[in-house]
XYZ file of C-alpha atoms in Angstrom:
316
model
C -84.314 -100.071 40.913
C -87.530 -97.662 40.573
C -89.813 -98.877 38.023
C -91.576 -96.082 36.073
C -95.217 -96.444 34.797
C -95.547 -95.810 31.116
C -99.294 -95.907 30.154
C -98.790 -96.341 26.600
C -97.835 -99.863 27.620
C -101.341 -100.418 29.359
C -104.236 -101.683 27.644
C -107.158 -99.094 27.217
C -107.969 -98.818 30.827
C -108.901 -94.980 30.619
C -111.982 -93.147 30.539
C -113.037 -93.745 27.003
C -116.763 -95.071 27.247
C -117.368 -95.039 24.012
C -120.694 -95.251 21.612
C -121.052 -98.758 21.502
C -119.682 -101.379 23.884
C -119.670 -105.109 24.281
C -119.115 -106.966 27.520
C -118.464 -110.332 27.793
C -117.882 -112.902 30.305
C -116.210 -116.132 29.567
C -115.125 -119.140 31.571
C -112.644 -121.716 30.942
C -114.135 -125.340 30.041
C -111.528 -127.150 32.225
C -111.537 -129.959 30.108
C -108.085 -129.902 29.024
C -105.603 -127.614 30.614
C -102.769 -127.826 27.906
C -105.158 -127.179 25.257
C -106.390 -124.166 27.536
C -102.921 -123.169 28.039
C -101.814 -123.288 24.326
C -105.259 -121.577 23.267
C -104.729 -118.400 25.361
C -100.857 -118.285 24.194
C -102.674 -117.979 20.363
C -105.223 -115.773 21.574
C -103.228 -113.309 23.265
C -100.951 -112.913 19.922
C -103.865 -112.689 17.581
C -105.821 -110.592 19.985
C -103.283 -107.637 19.676
C -103.116 -108.234 15.689
C -107.088 -108.069 15.216
C -106.698 -105.007 16.946
C -104.061 -103.418 14.907
C -105.532 -104.625 11.751
C -109.092 -103.017 12.600
C -107.310 -99.708 13.559
C -105.965 -99.598 10.033
C -109.339 -100.840 8.548
C -111.763 -98.453 10.467
C -109.427 -95.719 11.685
C -112.051 -93.742 12.512
C -113.949 -96.012 15.110
C -111.438 -95.066 17.919
C -111.413 -98.902 18.787
C -110.422 -99.444 22.484
C -110.027 -102.985 24.120
C -109.143 -104.609 27.358
C -108.737 -108.126 28.229
C -108.586 -109.524 31.595
C -107.911 -112.547 33.769
C -109.599 -113.604 37.069
C -107.636 -115.001 39.632
C -109.546 -118.794 39.081
C -108.212 -118.426 35.579
C -104.692 -117.035 36.528
C -104.151 -119.774 38.638
C -105.343 -122.453 35.790
C -103.911 -121.001 32.506
C -100.352 -120.001 34.180
C -99.917 -122.074 37.414
C -96.187 -121.449 37.330
C -96.254 -117.820 37.223
C -96.200 -115.257 39.829
C -99.775 -113.323 40.619
C -100.378 -109.639 41.116
C -100.028 -108.675 44.609
C -103.917 -107.853 45.109
C -105.308 -110.487 42.617
C -108.012 -112.519 44.630
C -111.718 -113.917 44.098
C -114.023 -111.484 45.066
C -116.591 -113.026 47.641
C -118.928 -110.046 47.511
C -119.744 -107.444 50.358
C -122.670 -107.315 52.986
C -124.294 -104.420 54.676
C -127.065 -103.769 56.939
C -129.736 -103.704 54.337
C -127.970 -104.521 50.678
C -125.319 -106.696 49.500
C -123.214 -107.122 46.328
C -122.860 -110.646 45.175
C -119.861 -112.530 43.682
C -120.067 -114.662 40.571
C -117.900 -116.561 38.207
C -115.970 -115.653 35.418
C -112.569 -116.541 33.901
C -111.758 -113.975 30.790
C -113.209 -110.611 30.248
C -113.568 -108.800 26.991
C -114.191 -105.087 27.157
C -114.653 -103.913 23.736
C -115.930 -100.443 22.500
C -115.893 -98.136 19.746
C -117.739 -95.728 17.699
C -119.086 -98.128 15.060
C -120.844 -100.829 16.102
C -119.830 -102.955 12.934
C -116.080 -102.849 14.369
C -117.145 -104.221 17.892
C -119.237 -106.926 16.178
C -116.048 -107.875 14.044
C -113.452 -107.701 17.073
C -116.106 -109.930 18.949
C -116.356 -112.333 16.449
C -112.747 -112.631 15.460
C -111.832 -112.943 19.041
C -114.795 -115.843 19.594
C -112.911 -117.824 16.799
C -109.929 -117.983 18.853
C -111.693 -118.677 22.076
C -114.486 -120.896 21.487
C -112.342 -124.280 21.817
C -111.237 -123.838 25.331
C -113.976 -121.293 26.950
C -117.815 -120.799 27.142
C -119.973 -117.395 27.232
C -121.118 -116.673 30.728
C -122.806 -113.499 29.765
C -122.774 -110.716 27.032
C -124.094 -107.487 27.379
C -124.064 -104.733 24.386
C -124.241 -101.299 25.756
C -124.476 -97.762 24.492
C -123.682 -94.078 24.886
C -126.685 -92.089 26.191
C -127.783 -88.788 25.238
C -125.321 -86.258 26.668
C -123.230 -89.003 28.044
C -125.603 -89.143 30.793
C -126.238 -92.228 32.868
C -129.302 -94.154 32.140
C -130.897 -92.607 35.282
C -130.334 -89.198 33.622
C -127.499 -87.603 35.342
C -123.744 -86.935 34.079
C -121.953 -89.940 34.814
C -118.237 -89.676 35.810
C -118.002 -86.143 36.795
C -115.613 -87.332 39.930
C -113.359 -89.300 37.740
C -109.668 -88.392 37.636
C -109.280 -86.570 34.143
C -107.567 -88.557 31.545
C -104.115 -86.683 31.744
C -104.510 -87.346 35.531
C -105.569 -90.970 35.354
C -102.407 -93.155 35.299
C -101.766 -92.918 38.997
C -105.124 -94.091 39.948
C -105.778 -96.718 37.007
C -102.434 -98.748 36.609
C -100.323 -100.614 38.452
C -96.725 -98.810 39.497
C -93.675 -99.476 41.640
C -95.743 -101.377 44.364
C -95.652 -104.479 42.081
C -93.072 -103.993 39.507
C -93.518 -107.620 37.571
C -96.951 -106.323 36.767
C -96.068 -102.644 36.317
C -98.977 -100.904 33.721
C -101.575 -103.622 34.681
C -104.652 -102.836 36.021
C -107.516 -104.286 38.376
C -110.679 -104.159 36.731
C -113.939 -104.825 38.766
C -117.237 -105.436 36.881
C -120.642 -105.328 37.889
C -124.107 -105.542 36.104
C -127.074 -103.310 37.805
C -130.549 -104.047 36.677
C -132.855 -100.958 37.693
C -136.243 -100.487 38.536
C -137.066 -97.727 36.082
C -140.662 -97.233 36.881
C -139.632 -96.470 40.554
C -136.990 -94.029 39.683
C -138.995 -92.313 36.948
C -141.927 -91.505 39.542
C -139.370 -89.929 41.760
C -139.286 -85.917 41.322
C -136.244 -84.257 39.890
C -135.964 -82.780 43.689
C -135.886 -85.981 44.962
C -133.607 -87.852 42.729
C -131.096 -84.588 43.030
C -130.938 -85.678 46.564
C -130.634 -89.207 45.958
C -127.570 -88.741 43.629
C -126.182 -85.858 45.284
C -125.805 -83.495 42.075
C -128.432 -81.124 40.338
C -129.839 -83.467 37.191
C -129.754 -80.831 34.637
C -126.607 -78.620 35.812
C -124.798 -81.610 37.299
C -123.542 -79.092 39.897
C -123.028 -80.731 43.328
C -125.199 -80.342 46.192
C -124.041 -78.999 49.425
C -123.999 -82.218 51.645
C -126.546 -80.822 53.825
C -128.727 -81.054 50.813
C -128.117 -84.325 50.118
C -129.872 -87.875 51.433
C -127.401 -89.402 53.898
C -126.993 -92.237 51.747
C -126.731 -89.951 48.699
C -125.068 -91.827 45.613
C -122.083 -89.522 45.502
C -121.457 -89.701 49.225
C -121.752 -93.422 49.823
C -119.219 -94.303 46.581
C -116.718 -91.321 47.639
C -113.818 -92.674 49.700
C -111.723 -89.522 49.254
C -109.532 -88.101 46.560
C -106.340 -89.876 47.122
C -108.726 -93.265 46.594
C -110.349 -92.679 43.141
C -110.496 -94.789 40.290
C -111.461 -95.041 36.689
C -115.288 -95.627 35.965
C -116.971 -96.564 32.904
C -120.621 -96.923 33.725
C -122.213 -97.898 30.252
C -126.289 -97.991 30.000
C -127.574 -101.021 28.282
C -131.322 -101.792 27.549
C -133.959 -104.213 25.970
C -136.645 -101.505 26.502
C -139.414 -104.266 24.972
C -138.626 -106.468 27.739
C -138.645 -103.765 30.175
C -135.398 -104.637 31.348
C -132.676 -101.520 31.584
C -129.472 -101.146 33.969
C -126.057 -100.079 34.002
C -122.915 -102.006 33.613
C -120.239 -100.889 36.051
C -116.728 -100.917 35.119
C -113.901 -99.855 37.655
C -110.201 -99.868 36.605
C -107.860 -98.991 39.731
C -104.193 -99.359 40.459
C -105.009 -101.034 43.856
C -108.250 -103.482 44.122
C -108.337 -102.695 47.596
C -109.627 -98.831 46.809
C -112.592 -100.335 44.978
C -113.317 -103.016 47.455
C -113.520 -100.193 50.344
C -115.809 -98.034 47.687
C -118.091 -101.179 47.500
C -118.032 -101.868 50.933
C -118.965 -98.535 51.779
C -121.872 -98.264 49.588
C -123.451 -100.956 51.157
C -122.760 -99.992 54.826
C -124.355 -96.465 53.913
C -127.020 -98.271 52.014
C -126.082 -96.453 48.754
C -129.661 -95.106 47.121
C -129.129 -96.472 44.078
C -129.252 -99.906 45.658
C -132.929 -99.287 46.581
C -134.211 -99.502 42.916
C -131.725 -101.760 41.842
C -130.854 -105.515 41.664
C -127.174 -106.711 41.026
C -126.684 -109.598 38.811
C -122.908 -109.875 38.623
C -119.629 -108.924 40.413
C -116.181 -110.668 39.347
C -112.670 -109.149 39.903
C -109.953 -109.298 36.954
C -106.522 -108.462 36.246
C -105.644 -106.529 33.103
C -102.056 -107.366 32.212
C -100.177 -104.836 30.193
C -99.351 -105.009 26.365
C -96.000 -106.162 27.076
C -97.266 -109.033 29.672
C -99.671 -110.076 26.940
C -96.680 -110.546 24.287
C -95.162 -112.604 27.378
C -98.033 -114.854 27.373
C -98.210 -114.952 23.626
C -94.650 -116.251 23.769
C -95.202 -118.985 26.620
C -92.971 -117.026 29.071
C -95.378 -117.334 32.011
C -95.713 -120.894 31.051
C -92.150 -122.018 30.849
C -91.180 -125.759 29.980
C -90.098 -127.868 32.661
């Protein structure tokens, strides 16, 4: 029997970068498996109630949330359950000049809203139910930059599928019916040498990205550098993913970067893109340091309900 995707059953894996964003990476303490399994059941239930409550309290904030689990977390929390077909440990990718590291992470929270107070409140309430069995590995607060541009000044996401066309690229379908409406999320934290970038002429930057900085028009291929970002990161129209690149910065300490979020129906598509970027020595890698790289599975909302009900950990 054919399984039909239902995008409104998915978590918020669409192109809605948000005005204020919090990325939280957690690790399981792994000191009491039963406690962690009971804790994740309660969190799966409470997290959805918190979203509901906050949308009632602050309807104009446009709160969006996605919660993901890594392969190692899935094995620990749901050892008796089946796994999504493409869920695995990301082990990094290597090219002739650059590499992308793999880093630890068990549970990931992607929370965004127009109002920073709403983001704060959701993270605070979530932490109440997570702190007994997790530790925080990393937290990054992102923001919408001027005109929705990336921190390097270019319009971001031009080549992403439009929201109305995104479902076939972002959510799992018939190929893995038990996990339909879920999504594979790859996260990566980039730190940029902004002094290097800002000393480049605009013409040089255009060729490095593959687009005109101010108009956002794409350059002809012969006018781009051979390792231009939009060449290195493009694996074809049939292999798109939904990207949500978010700037972050502590300007007083001179630390500025981009948090890359890639939601995809197939992890293999994202992995191919990452490999191609290092194989072609994507120009962005020349002035960037990659700090993290982790793959997560983002269950559908009905699967979160099943987790809350203990259905993924049935009693013997």
